[in-house]
Short mmCIF file of C-alpha atoms in Angstrom, two decimals:
data_model
loop_
_atom_site.label_atom_id
_atom_site.label_comp_id
_atom_site.label_asym_id
_atom_site.label_seq_id
_atom_site.Cartn_x
_atom_site.Cartn_y
_atom_site.Cartn_z
CA LYS A 1 49.69 180.48 135.68
CA GLN A 2 53.01 178.89 136.57
CA TYR A 3 55.39 177.68 133.85
CA MET A 4 58.59 175.75 134.25
CA ALA A 5 61.41 174.78 131.91
CA THR A 6 63.49 171.69 132.60
CA LYS A 7 66.74 170.22 131.36
CA ALA A 8 67.33 166.50 131.85
CA GLY A 9 64.35 166.47 134.22
CA LYS A 10 65.73 169.21 136.45
CA PRO A 11 64.09 172.66 136.66
CA LEU A 12 66.02 175.51 135.07
CA ASP A 13 66.47 178.70 137.05
CA LEU A 14 65.32 181.16 134.37
CA SER A 15 64.40 184.80 134.84
CA PRO A 16 60.89 185.71 133.60
CA ARG A 17 62.40 187.37 130.53
CA GLU A 18 64.69 184.38 129.77
CA PHE A 19 61.64 182.14 130.00
CA ARG A 20 59.67 184.40 127.60
CA ILE A 21 62.59 184.40 125.13
CA LEU A 22 62.84 180.60 125.28
CA LYS A 23 59.06 180.20 124.89
CA PHE A 24 59.01 182.66 121.96
CA LEU A 25 61.79 180.74 120.17
CA ILE A 26 60.33 177.29 120.90
CA GLU A 27 56.95 178.43 119.51
CA ARG A 28 58.86 179.24 116.30
CA ARG A 29 61.01 176.11 116.43
CA ASN A 30 63.34 175.69 113.42
CA GLN A 31 62.48 179.19 112.16
CA VAL A 32 64.97 182.04 112.12
CA VAL A 33 63.80 184.82 114.45
CA SER A 34 65.34 188.28 114.09
CA ARG A 35 66.44 190.42 117.00
CA ASP A 36 63.64 192.86 116.11
CA GLN A 37 61.05 190.06 116.29
CA LEU A 38 62.39 189.11 119.72
CA LEU A 39 62.34 192.74 120.88
CA ASP A 40 58.74 193.14 119.66
CA GLY A 41 57.58 189.80 121.06
CA VAL A 42 59.34 189.70 124.43
CA TRP A 43 60.11 193.25 125.59
CA SER A 44 57.43 195.76 126.56
CA TYR A 45 57.00 198.99 124.68
CA ASP A 46 57.84 201.07 127.74
CA SER A 47 61.39 199.72 127.79
CA PHE A 48 64.00 200.68 125.23
CA PRO A 49 66.25 197.67 124.71
CA THR A 50 68.86 197.53 122.00
CA PRO A 51 69.68 194.54 119.78
CA ARG A 52 72.75 194.00 122.01
CA THR A 53 70.32 193.47 124.91
CA VAL A 54 68.90 190.52 122.99
CA ASP A 55 72.40 189.10 122.45
CA THR A 56 73.18 189.43 126.16
CA HIS A 57 69.99 187.60 127.17
CA ILE A 58 70.59 184.87 124.57
CA SER A 59 74.11 184.39 125.95
CA LYS A 60 72.79 184.04 129.52
CA LEU A 61 70.10 181.64 128.35
CA ARG A 62 72.70 179.50 126.57
CA GLN A 63 74.68 179.24 129.82
CA LYS A 64 71.60 177.62 131.38
CA ILE A 65 70.25 175.39 128.60
CA GLU A 66 73.28 174.28 126.60
CA ASP A 67 75.73 171.54 127.61
CA VAL A 68 78.50 173.45 125.81
CA PRO A 69 77.33 177.10 125.69
CA ASN A 70 80.06 178.25 123.27
CA ASN A 71 79.08 175.44 120.86
CA PRO A 72 75.27 175.52 121.14
CA ARG A 73 73.07 172.64 120.02
CA TYR A 74 69.64 174.20 120.57
CA LEU A 75 69.91 177.98 120.48
CA ILE A 76 71.71 178.72 117.24
CA THR A 77 72.94 182.10 115.97
CA ILE A 78 72.17 182.80 112.32
CA HIS A 79 74.82 185.46 111.66
CA GLY A 80 73.45 188.73 110.35
CA VAL A 81 69.85 187.51 110.79
CA GLY A 82 68.97 186.39 114.31
CA TYR A 83 68.46 183.17 116.24
CA LYS A 84 66.87 179.77 115.79
CA PHE A 85 65.77 177.16 118.31
CA ILE A 86 66.44 173.62 117.12
CA GLY A 87 64.96 170.75 119.03
#
């Protein structure tokens, strides 16, 4: 199965993991998702990512989906809790 994410009608160049993160958050649109939920839902059990790994991937994803990555509109940080996709 082939999936694609677009922005303004143009395909986004997302890594498989970035796509899974985006899909996971969109499926929980407007809900706060913790780093642990992302780790459980997106990473495999044979890898040992840290919560900082999540932050790094979210930052890279913002660079691709946000018009102003340092002032995000869609992928919001809920400090001390996790992330939320708004859209």
